[in-house]
Tab-separated table of C-alpha atoms in Angstrom:
chain	number	residue	atom	x	y	z
A	1	MET	CA	-28.101	-1.817	1.676
A	2	SER	CA	-30.548	1.107	1.796
A	3	ASN	CA	-34.072	0.417	1.518
A	4	ASN	CA	-34.491	2.305	-1.301
A	5	PHE	CA	-32.528	-0.246	-3.081
A	6	MET	CA	-34.149	-3.185	-1.684
A	7	ASN	CA	-36.478	-4.248	-4.618
A	8	VAL	CA	-35.098	-2.911	-7.848
A	9	SER	CA	-35.041	-5.274	-10.954
A	10	LEU	CA	-33.426	-3.970	-14.000
A	11	LYS	CA	-34.537	-6.471	-16.061
A	12	ASP	CA	-38.038	-6.058	-15.634
A	13	ASN	CA	-38.048	-2.454	-15.472
A	14	PRO	CA	-39.692	-1.095	-18.679
A	15	THR	CA	-37.425	2.419	-18.373
A	16	VAL	CA	-34.128	-0.184	-19.209
A	17	TYR	CA	-33.671	-0.062	-22.516
A	18	VAL	CA	-31.619	-2.678	-24.830
A	19	SER	CA	-28.488	-1.418	-26.158
A	20	GLU	CA	-26.825	-2.074	-29.284
A	21	ILE	CA	-23.339	-3.091	-28.311
A	22	THR	CA	-21.802	-5.998	-26.148
A	23	LYS	CA	-19.306	-6.286	-23.756
A	24	LYS	CA	-16.853	-9.354	-23.588
A	25	PHE	CA	-15.710	-10.846	-20.293
A	26	SER	CA	-15.624	-13.844	-18.273
A	27	LEU	CA	-18.297	-15.291	-15.764
A	28	ARG	CA	-18.318	-18.328	-14.353
A	29	GLY	CA	-15.450	-19.868	-16.800
A	30	GLN	CA	-17.554	-18.355	-19.457
A	31	THR	CA	-15.321	-15.541	-21.682
A	32	LEU	CA	-18.582	-14.191	-23.847
A	33	PRO	CA	-20.094	-11.075	-25.307
A	34	ARG	CA	-23.112	-10.108	-23.054
A	35	GLN	CA	-25.408	-7.516	-23.658
A	36	VAL	CA	-25.112	-3.873	-22.898
A	37	TYR	CA	-27.982	-1.835	-21.439
A	38	ARG	CA	-29.414	1.491	-20.934
A	39	ILE	CA	-30.007	2.127	-17.541
A	40	PRO	CA	-31.395	5.282	-15.696
A	41	LEU	CA	-29.114	6.732	-13.357
A	42	ASN	CA	-31.570	6.948	-10.346
A	43	LEU	CA	-32.186	2.862	-10.825
A	44	LEU	CA	-28.297	2.453	-9.890
A	45	HIS	CA	-26.157	2.705	-6.822
A	46	TYR	CA	-22.554	2.367	-5.527
A	47	ASN	CA	-21.186	-1.067	-4.312
A	48	ASN	CA	-20.244	-0.620	-0.584
A	49	LYS	CA	-18.169	-3.467	-0.730
A	50	ASN	CA	-15.935	-2.472	-3.396
A	51	GLY	CA	-12.181	-1.991	-2.751
A	52	ARG	CA	-11.643	1.590	-3.238
A	53	ILE	CA	-15.145	2.419	-1.850
A	54	ALA	CA	-14.717	0.718	1.416
A	55	THR	CA	-11.621	2.324	2.425
A	56	LEU	CA	-13.121	5.501	1.755
A	57	ILE	CA	-16.402	4.447	3.250
A	58	SER	CA	-14.021	3.611	6.782
A	59	LYS	CA	-13.398	7.423	7.033
A	60	TRP	CA	-17.300	8.398	6.253
A	61	GLU	CA	-18.074	5.732	9.085
A	62	ALA	CA	-15.440	6.513	11.478
A	63	GLU	CA	-16.866	10.284	11.325
A	64	ASN	CA	-20.352	9.600	11.845
A	65	GLY	CA	-20.614	6.394	13.991
A	66	TYR	CA	-22.948	4.368	11.901
A	67	SER	CA	-23.146	2.342	9.000
A	68	ILE	CA	-23.648	3.907	5.544
A	69	THR	CA	-25.818	1.401	4.489
A	70	LYS	CA	-28.406	3.162	6.863
A	71	LEU	CA	-28.525	6.358	4.481
A	72	ASP	CA	-31.291	7.052	1.840
A	73	GLY	CA	-30.865	5.583	-1.507
A	74	GLU	CA	-29.960	9.326	-3.033
A	75	GLN	CA	-27.947	10.351	0.220
A	76	TYR	CA	-26.141	7.117	0.247
A	77	ASN	CA	-25.154	7.981	-3.958
A	78	GLU	CA	-24.228	11.590	-2.898
A	79	THR	CA	-22.288	10.675	-0.180
A	80	ILE	CA	-19.995	7.941	-2.377
A	81	GLU	CA	-19.511	10.574	-5.120
A	82	SER	CA	-18.290	13.026	-3.522
A	83	TYR	CA	-15.692	10.702	-1.548
A	84	ILE	CA	-15.017	9.301	-5.236
A	85	ILE	CA	-14.410	12.360	-6.635
A	86	LYS	CA	-11.985	13.609	-3.836
A	87	SER	CA	-10.209	10.636	-3.852
A	88	ASN	CA	-8.475	11.066	-7.184
A	89	LYS	CA	-9.636	14.577	-8.978
A	90	PRO	CA	-7.274	14.478	-11.987
A	91	ALA	CA	-8.640	11.039	-13.178
A	92	PHE	CA	-12.071	12.080	-12.593
A	93	GLU	CA	-11.813	15.219	-14.256
A	94	LYS	CA	-10.106	13.220	-17.311
A	95	THR	CA	-12.900	10.720	-17.402
A	96	MET	CA	-15.629	13.830	-16.973
A	97	LYS	CA	-14.039	16.040	-19.994
A	98	SER	CA	-14.166	12.108	-22.049
A	99	ILE	CA	-17.498	11.384	-21.586
A	100	ARG	CA	-18.894	15.241	-21.940
A	101	SER	CA	-16.919	15.197	-25.739
A	102	ILE	CA	-17.444	11.637	-26.658
A	103	SER	CA	-20.116	10.319	-24.130
A	104	GLN	CA	-19.798	6.940	-22.322
A	105	ARG	CA	-17.315	4.494	-24.542
A	106	GLU	CA	-16.890	1.943	-21.844
A	107	ALA	CA	-19.804	-0.053	-20.584
A	108	GLY	CA	-19.862	-0.829	-17.036
A	109	VAL	CA	-20.646	-3.919	-15.385
A	110	VAL	CA	-24.266	-4.013	-12.536
A	111	LEU	CA	-26.214	-6.440	-10.729
A	112	ASN	CA	-29.671	-6.979	-11.371
A	113	ASP	CA	-30.407	-4.837	-8.244
A	114	GLY	CA	-28.613	-2.122	-9.754
A	115	CYS	CA	-25.339	-2.425	-7.690
A	116	ILE	CA	-22.750	-1.374	-9.743
A	117	ILE	CA	-19.657	-3.508	-9.777
A	118	ASP	CA	-17.741	-1.922	-12.265
A	119	GLY	CA	-18.033	1.767	-13.599
A	120	ASN	CA	-18.345	3.943	-10.417
A	121	ARG	CA	-16.182	7.070	-11.928
A	122	ARG	CA	-17.969	6.956	-15.359
A	123	TYR	CA	-21.096	6.760	-13.287
A	124	THR	CA	-19.769	9.429	-11.413
A	125	CYS	CA	-18.878	11.647	-13.799
A	126	LEU	CA	-22.969	10.831	-15.642
A	127	ARG	CA	-24.654	11.858	-12.466
A	128	LYS	CA	-22.580	15.113	-12.497
A	129	LEU	CA	-22.950	15.832	-16.115
A	130	TYR	CA	-26.919	15.164	-15.960
A	131	GLU	CA	-27.146	17.334	-12.833
A	132	GLU	CA	-25.244	20.232	-15.231
A	133	THR	CA	-27.061	19.484	-18.338
A	134	SER	CA	-30.472	17.498	-17.859
A	135	SER	CA	-29.220	16.210	-21.609
A	136	PRO	CA	-30.979	13.254	-22.005
A	137	GLU	CA	-27.672	12.085	-23.416
A	138	PHE	CA	-26.648	11.622	-20.132
A	139	ALA	CA	-29.436	10.042	-18.391
A	140	TYR	CA	-28.404	6.843	-18.719
A	141	PHE	CA	-25.775	4.439	-17.436
A	142	GLU	CA	-24.533	1.611	-20.111
A	143	ALA	CA	-23.676	-1.808	-18.489
A	144	VAL	CA	-24.289	-5.603	-18.399
A	145	ILE	CA	-27.044	-6.537	-16.365
A	146	LEU	CA	-26.055	-9.579	-14.519
A	147	ASP	CA	-28.136	-12.513	-14.025
A	148	PRO	CA	-29.985	-12.555	-10.234
A	149	GLU	CA	-28.697	-15.504	-8.829
A	150	ILE	CA	-25.076	-13.624	-9.179
A	151	SER	CA	-26.114	-11.059	-6.660
A	152	SER	CA	-25.842	-13.956	-3.919
A	153	ASP	CA	-22.471	-15.407	-5.230
A	154	GLU	CA	-20.041	-13.158	-3.114
A	155	LYS	CA	-17.044	-14.531	-4.624
A	156	GLU	CA	-18.050	-14.486	-8.586
A	157	ILE	CA	-18.655	-11.077	-7.562
A	158	LYS	CA	-15.060	-10.313	-6.533
A	159	ARG	CA	-13.869	-12.214	-8.747
A	160	LEU	CA	-15.420	-10.353	-11.377
A	161	GLU	CA	-14.881	-6.988	-9.654
A	162	LEU	CA	-10.763	-7.427	-10.060
A	163	GLU	CA	-10.625	-9.110	-13.523
A	164	LEU	CA	-12.698	-5.733	-15.054
A	165	GLN	CA	-10.484	-3.473	-12.552
A	166	HIS	CA	-7.173	-5.207	-13.326
A	167	GLY	CA	-7.540	-6.476	-16.723
A	168	GLN	CA	-7.484	-3.256	-18.824
A	169	ASP	CA	-4.548	-1.035	-19.460
A	170	GLU	CA	-6.905	2.110	-19.196
A	171	LYS	CA	-8.334	1.565	-15.935
A	172	VAL	CA	-6.883	3.833	-13.451
A	173	SER	CA	-5.021	1.683	-10.426
A	174	TYR	CA	-5.813	2.040	-6.572
A	175	ASN	CA	-4.052	4.013	-4.405
A	176	PRO	CA	-1.347	1.536	-2.609
A	177	ILE	CA	-2.866	1.317	0.244
A	178	GLU	CA	-6.398	0.435	-1.142
A	179	SER	CA	-5.064	-1.907	-2.651
A	180	LEU	CA	-3.767	-3.659	0.127
A	181	ILE	CA	-6.636	-3.087	1.834
A	182	ASP	CA	-8.603	-4.883	-0.508
A	183	VAL	CA	-6.609	-7.787	-0.487
A	184	TYR	CA	-6.762	-7.987	3.637
A	185	LYS	CA	-10.707	-7.623	3.049
A	186	THR	CA	-10.947	-10.239	0.694
A	187	CYS	CA	-8.638	-12.774	2.089
A	188	GLU	CA	-8.346	-12.218	5.340
A	189	GLU	CA	-11.262	-10.326	6.472
A	190	GLU	CA	-14.326	-12.087	4.537
A	191	LYS	CA	-12.378	-14.521	3.238
A	192	ILE	CA	-14.079	-14.370	0.075
A	193	LEU	CA	-11.085	-15.468	-1.819
A	194	THR	CA	-7.679	-17.390	-1.218
A	195	THR	CA	-4.341	-15.839	-2.349
A	196	LYS	CA	-4.509	-17.667	-5.282
A	197	GLU	CA	-7.810	-17.012	-6.628
A	198	TYR	CA	-7.083	-13.479	-5.795
A	199	ALA	CA	-3.607	-13.858	-7.757
A	200	ASP	CA	-5.250	-15.510	-10.616
A	201	ASN	CA	-7.745	-12.776	-11.028
A	202	ILE	CA	-5.471	-9.681	-10.812
A	203	GLY	CA	-2.375	-11.494	-13.253
A	204	LYS	CA	-0.128	-11.636	-10.294
A	205	SER	CA	1.864	-14.604	-8.642
A	206	GLU	CA	0.515	-15.709	-5.263
A	207	SER	CA	3.924	-14.813	-3.573
A	208	ALA	CA	2.954	-11.483	-4.471
A	209	VAL	CA	-0.619	-11.045	-3.107
A	210	LYS	CA	0.963	-12.718	-0.038
A	211	LYS	CA	3.301	-10.355	0.017
A	212	ASP	CA	0.575	-7.784	-0.348
A	213	LEU	CA	-1.411	-9.252	2.496
A	214	GLU	CA	1.427	-9.165	4.968
A	215	GLN	CA	1.948	-5.429	4.290
A	216	ALA	CA	-1.832	-5.100	4.687
A	217	LYS	CA	-1.489	-6.638	8.238
A	218	ILE	CA	1.142	-4.561	9.368
A	219	ILE	CA	-1.380	-1.678	8.649
A	220	VAL	CA	-4.057	-3.252	10.050
A	221	ASP	CA	-1.425	-3.525	13.240
A	222	PHE	CA	-0.656	0.197	12.827
A	223	LEU	CA	-4.029	1.099	13.279
A	224	ASP	CA	-5.014	-1.055	16.386
A	225	TYR	CA	-1.918	0.243	18.161
A	226	ILE	CA	-2.487	3.682	17.735
A	227	GLY	CA	-6.295	3.112	18.908
A	228	ALA	CA	-7.592	3.534	15.352
A	229	PRO	CA	-8.859	-0.026	14.311
A	230	GLY	CA	-10.525	-0.492	10.878
A	231	LYS	CA	-9.704	3.485	9.713
A	232	TYR	CA	-7.814	2.451	7.132
A	233	TYR	CA	-8.072	5.892	5.509
A	234	ILE	CA	-5.644	7.393	8.059
A	235	ALA	CA	-3.427	5.064	6.134
A	236	VAL	CA	-4.388	6.988	2.855
A	237	ASP	CA	-4.204	10.412	3.999
A	238	LEU	CA	-1.053	9.996	5.433
A	239	GLN	CA	0.526	8.052	2.831
A	240	LEU	CA	1.974	5.243	4.817
A	241	ASP	CA	2.250	2.981	1.608
A	242	ALA	CA	6.192	3.635	1.815
A	243	SER	CA	7.238	3.136	5.344
A	244	VAL	CA	4.891	0.385	5.188
A	245	PHE	CA	7.286	-1.246	2.600
A	246	GLU	CA	10.092	-0.268	4.602
A	247	ILE	CA	8.461	-1.960	7.964
A	248	TYR	CA	7.614	-5.079	6.206
A	249	ASN	CA	11.445	-5.344	4.845
A	250	ILE	CA	12.462	-5.086	8.272
A	251	LYS	CA	10.240	-7.608	9.805
A	252	GLN	CA	11.575	-10.166	7.495
A	253	LYS	CA	15.078	-9.763	8.765
A	254	VAL	CA	14.278	-9.986	12.594
A	255	ALA	CA	15.279	-12.932	14.099
A	256	ASP	CA	12.578	-13.774	16.905
A	257	GLU	CA	9.354	-12.771	17.884
A	258	GLU	CA	10.361	-10.320	21.366
A	259	THR	CA	12.722	-8.238	19.186
A	260	TRP	CA	9.705	-7.396	16.630
A	261	ASN	CA	7.616	-6.283	19.598
A	262	LYS	CA	10.188	-3.992	20.277
A	263	ALA	CA	11.072	-2.908	16.834
A	264	LYS	CA	7.565	-2.507	15.840
A	265	ILE	CA	6.744	0.180	18.521
A	266	VAL	CA	9.574	2.472	17.125
A	267	LEU	CA	8.585	1.901	13.836
A	268	TYR	CA	5.154	2.579	14.169
A	269	GLU	CA	5.977	5.556	16.300
A	270	ASN	CA	8.337	7.221	13.700
A	271	MET	CA	5.842	6.718	11.287
A	272	LEU	CA	2.745	8.259	13.139
A	273	VAL	CA	5.277	10.924	14.131
A	274	LYS	CA	7.185	11.605	10.768
A	275	PRO	CA	9.870	12.759	12.635
A	276	LYS	CA	11.964	14.638	9.557
A	277	GLY	CA	11.932	14.669	5.622
A	278	ASP	CA	11.130	11.860	3.745
A	279	ILE	CA	10.284	8.750	6.312
A	280	LYS	CA	11.512	6.079	4.168
A	281	TYR	CA	15.255	7.174	4.745
A	282	VAL	CA	14.230	7.277	8.820
A	283	MET	CA	12.867	3.892	8.454
A	284	ARG	CA	15.844	2.514	6.699
A	285	ASP	CA	18.113	4.100	9.366
A	286	ILE	CA	15.980	2.424	11.835
A	287	ARG	CA	16.674	-0.895	9.771
A	288	ARG	CA	20.286	-0.751	10.644
A	289	ILE	CA	19.676	-0.010	14.074
A	290	VAL	CA	17.576	-2.912	14.666
A	291	ASN	CA	19.921	-5.255	13.098
A	292	SER	CA	23.013	-4.026	15.487
A	293	ASP	CA	24.173	-4.663	18.927
A	294	TYR	CA	22.716	-0.656	19.823
A	295	PHE	CA	19.193	-1.644	19.450
A	296	ASP	CA	18.379	-2.262	23.312
A	297	ASP	CA	19.938	1.347	24.119
A	298	TYR	CA	18.088	2.651	21.267
A	299	TYR	CA	14.991	1.385	22.165
A	300	ASN	CA	15.029	2.263	25.909
A	301	GLU	CA	16.238	5.934	24.907
A	302	HIS	CA	13.072	6.084	22.492
A	303	LEU	CA	10.682	5.131	25.274
A	304	LYS	CA	11.668	7.863	27.260
A	305	ILE	CA	11.713	10.380	24.496
A	306	ALA	CA	8.131	9.052	23.220
A	307	LYS	CA	6.365	9.912	26.565
A	308	PRO	CA	4.272	12.843	24.758
A	309	LEU	CA	3.342	10.338	22.544
A	310	GLU	CA	2.131	7.716	24.616
A	311	THR	CA	0.124	10.689	26.057
A	312	ALA	CA	-1.441	12.327	23.266
A	313	LEU	CA	-2.701	8.934	22.010
A	314	LYS	CA	-4.360	8.232	25.681
A	315	ILE	CA	-6.201	11.436	25.893
A	316	ASN	CA	-7.963	11.193	22.457
A	317	ASP	CA	-10.323	8.053	22.107
A	318	ASP	CA	-11.116	9.191	18.615
A	319	ILE	CA	-7.825	9.252	16.747
A	320	ASP	CA	-8.026	10.218	13.016
A	321	SER	CA	-5.673	12.186	10.314
A	322	THR	CA	-6.749	15.262	11.308
A	323	TYR	CA	-5.467	14.855	15.181
A	324	ILE	CA	-2.392	13.130	13.853
A	325	ILE	CA	-1.533	16.084	11.607
A	326	ASN	CA	-2.519	18.618	13.967
A	327	GLU	CA	-1.454	17.296	17.354
A	328	ILE	CA	1.096	14.986	16.918
A	329	ARG	CA	2.847	15.769	13.847
A	330	SER	CA	3.093	19.379	14.867
A	331	ASN	CA	4.838	19.052	18.007
A	332	ASP	CA	8.360	20.148	16.864
A	333	ILE	CA	10.173	19.181	20.085
A	334	LEU	CA	9.081	15.450	19.806
A	335	LYS	CA	9.819	15.199	16.553
A	336	LYS	CA	13.610	16.921	17.149
A	337	ASN	CA	14.043	14.189	20.014
A	338	MET	CA	12.919	11.198	17.686
A	339	ALA	CA	15.222	12.401	14.732
A	340	ASP	CA	18.230	12.840	16.738
A	341	ASN	CA	17.646	9.913	18.647
A	342	VAL	CA	17.734	7.700	15.049
A	343	ASP	CA	20.773	10.142	13.707
A	344	GLU	CA	22.646	9.412	17.046
A	345	TYR	CA	22.361	5.667	16.982
A	346	SER	CA	22.665	5.368	12.852
A	347	ALA	CA	25.904	7.903	13.846
A	348	LYS	CA	27.445	5.022	16.042
A	349	ILE	CA	26.867	1.938	13.638
A	350	SER	CA	28.439	4.285	10.774
A	351	ILE	CA	31.602	5.047	12.894
A	352	GLU	CA	31.614	1.153	14.272
A	353	ASN	CA	31.531	-0.068	10.495
A	354	ILE	CA	34.650	2.438	9.537
A	355	LYS	CA	35.952	0.733	12.350
A	356	LYS	CA	35.508	-2.701	10.961
A	357	LEU	CA	36.794	-1.710	7.406
A	358	PRO	CA	40.359	-2.369	7.494
A	359	ILE	CA	39.336	-6.122	8.498
A	360	GLU	CA	36.894	-6.560	5.735
A	361	LYS	CA	39.693	-5.363	3.680
A	362	MET	CA	42.319	-7.627	5.012
A	363	ASN	CA	39.809	-10.725	4.828
A	364	ASP	CA	39.566	-9.765	1.088
A	365	ILE	CA	43.051	-9.693	0.740
A	366	VAL	CA	43.807	-12.961	2.179
A	367	GLU	CA	40.708	-14.422	0.012
A	368	SER	CA	42.304	-13.010	-3.242
A	369	LEU	CA	45.855	-13.873	-1.923
A	370	GLY	CA	44.327	-17.536	-1.579
A	371	LYS	CA	43.071	-17.478	-5.171
A	372	ILE	CA	46.828	-17.095	-6.509
A	373	ASP	CA	47.486	-20.437	-9.048
A	374	LEU	CA	50.873	-21.281	-7.149
A	375	GLU	CA	51.676	-23.648	-10.074
A	376	ALA	CA	51.255	-21.071	-12.528
A	377	LEU	CA	53.986	-18.485	-10.968
A	378	THR	CA	56.374	-21.589	-12.381
A	379	HIS	CA	55.206	-21.696	-15.870
A	380	MET	CA	55.668	-17.595	-15.885
A	381	SER	CA	57.507	-15.585	-18.442
A	382	LEU	CA	60.913	-13.968	-17.233
A	383	GLU	CA	59.000	-10.547	-17.378
A	384	ASP	CA	55.691	-11.659	-15.731
A	385	LYS	CA	57.368	-13.262	-13.038
A	386	ASN	CA	59.444	-9.768	-12.878
A	387	ASN	CA	56.230	-7.614	-12.820
A	388	PHE	CA	54.872	-9.836	-10.115
A	389	LYS	CA	57.642	-9.692	-7.977
A	390	GLU	CA	57.551	-5.595	-8.391
A	391	ALA	CA	53.671	-6.054	-7.199
A	392	PHE	CA	54.405	-8.927	-4.233
A	393	ASN	CA	57.664	-6.257	-2.998
A	394	ASP	CA	55.010	-3.304	-2.528
A	395	ALA	CA	52.757	-5.600	-1.298
A	396	LYS	CA	55.176	-6.777	1.775
A	397	LYS	CA	56.219	-3.026	2.354
A	398	LYS	CA	52.161	-1.969	2.557
A	399	ILE	CA	51.806	-5.609	5.224
A	400	GLU	CA	55.066	-4.307	7.036
A	401	GLU	CA	53.785	-0.852	7.448
A	402	ILE	CA	50.248	-2.111	8.715
A	403	GLU	CA	52.536	-4.617	11.031
A	404	ARG	CA	54.218	-1.631	12.545
A	405	VAL	CA	51.078	0.437	13.364
A	406	LEU	CA	49.964	-2.359	15.116
A	407	ASN	CA	52.875	-3.211	16.955
A	408	GLU	CA	52.694	0.669	18.209
A	409	VAL	CA	48.944	0.286	19.131
A	410	ASN	CA	50.024	-2.684	21.387
């Protein structure tokens, strides 16, 4: 963290005041109402390990080439503040309007060193309002101050962050990519919580969190593939969540690693180029191809078509969202060729399925005939027997027509 924040001790600071309110939440197994304080804004700083902020910071660090924690205190706060505002402008403006009219209603939670665990958007709004008005009403952030020993307990801090973020209906949810990356960083990269612990703290099943983790791994693998490791913001900027979900579903159906290693190339490259319209439908067409006898032919054709993409990725060692949009997704010839390739093989599969439809129908008929209770025929009324014979004769005529066509084909 920036040196400007190193020696802050909120509970020892005479400019921090006790509020008249409390905030109830669970900490180390105890759910209690806890004292809220009024804290001057300049004593606080954003938590660069917060799930949402960490994704935003990945963009800044990629653009600047060094850790954001090396910035001086206020410069650090201003940088993260700008990203928070840009990341969800409508949510920010809604909270800003609320605090302007009725002040801060929901208390936050901070560490004794001033690091904000809960309340980043509220803190941002207060900063902007104070900057605009210089009013004492907006000069303080109301929050619970955690005891100093909590500061070194990463597991408890993360658990609390998740509880506070996900435990209240009025909280604005994470961007889907931010949520996936938070699971990845917490459970896989930093191993702060297990998938079960993470699930318990956000009210989801462990299987759902494991599914999120697998989708996050696809994002990580995709970024490695295109030469942009750790640049999670690219997935946010390009809105890849729907594509990643489709790729996850495809991966579940791929039988072996060799096929998957081929499949992910065409999936990642189509996700990157976005050859046409809604990319999730392209992914679904590719899913049909991957699971067909045409896959190898499609894959080999794709490799030929995608050579310009390979070149575009090789000539730039600093891949970012702007380069992808302006240099890769603007290549209309590449997009058309990739789209045509998917359409061609998807059409072949459709034709093949149409050809096989009579077989499926005949199998259905045979299955239905097998369900007829022959014993029941002997106990039908005369009227029912006549009706059955009529239907039976119609079926015989149709079978004779089919037989005649088959013999002509032969």
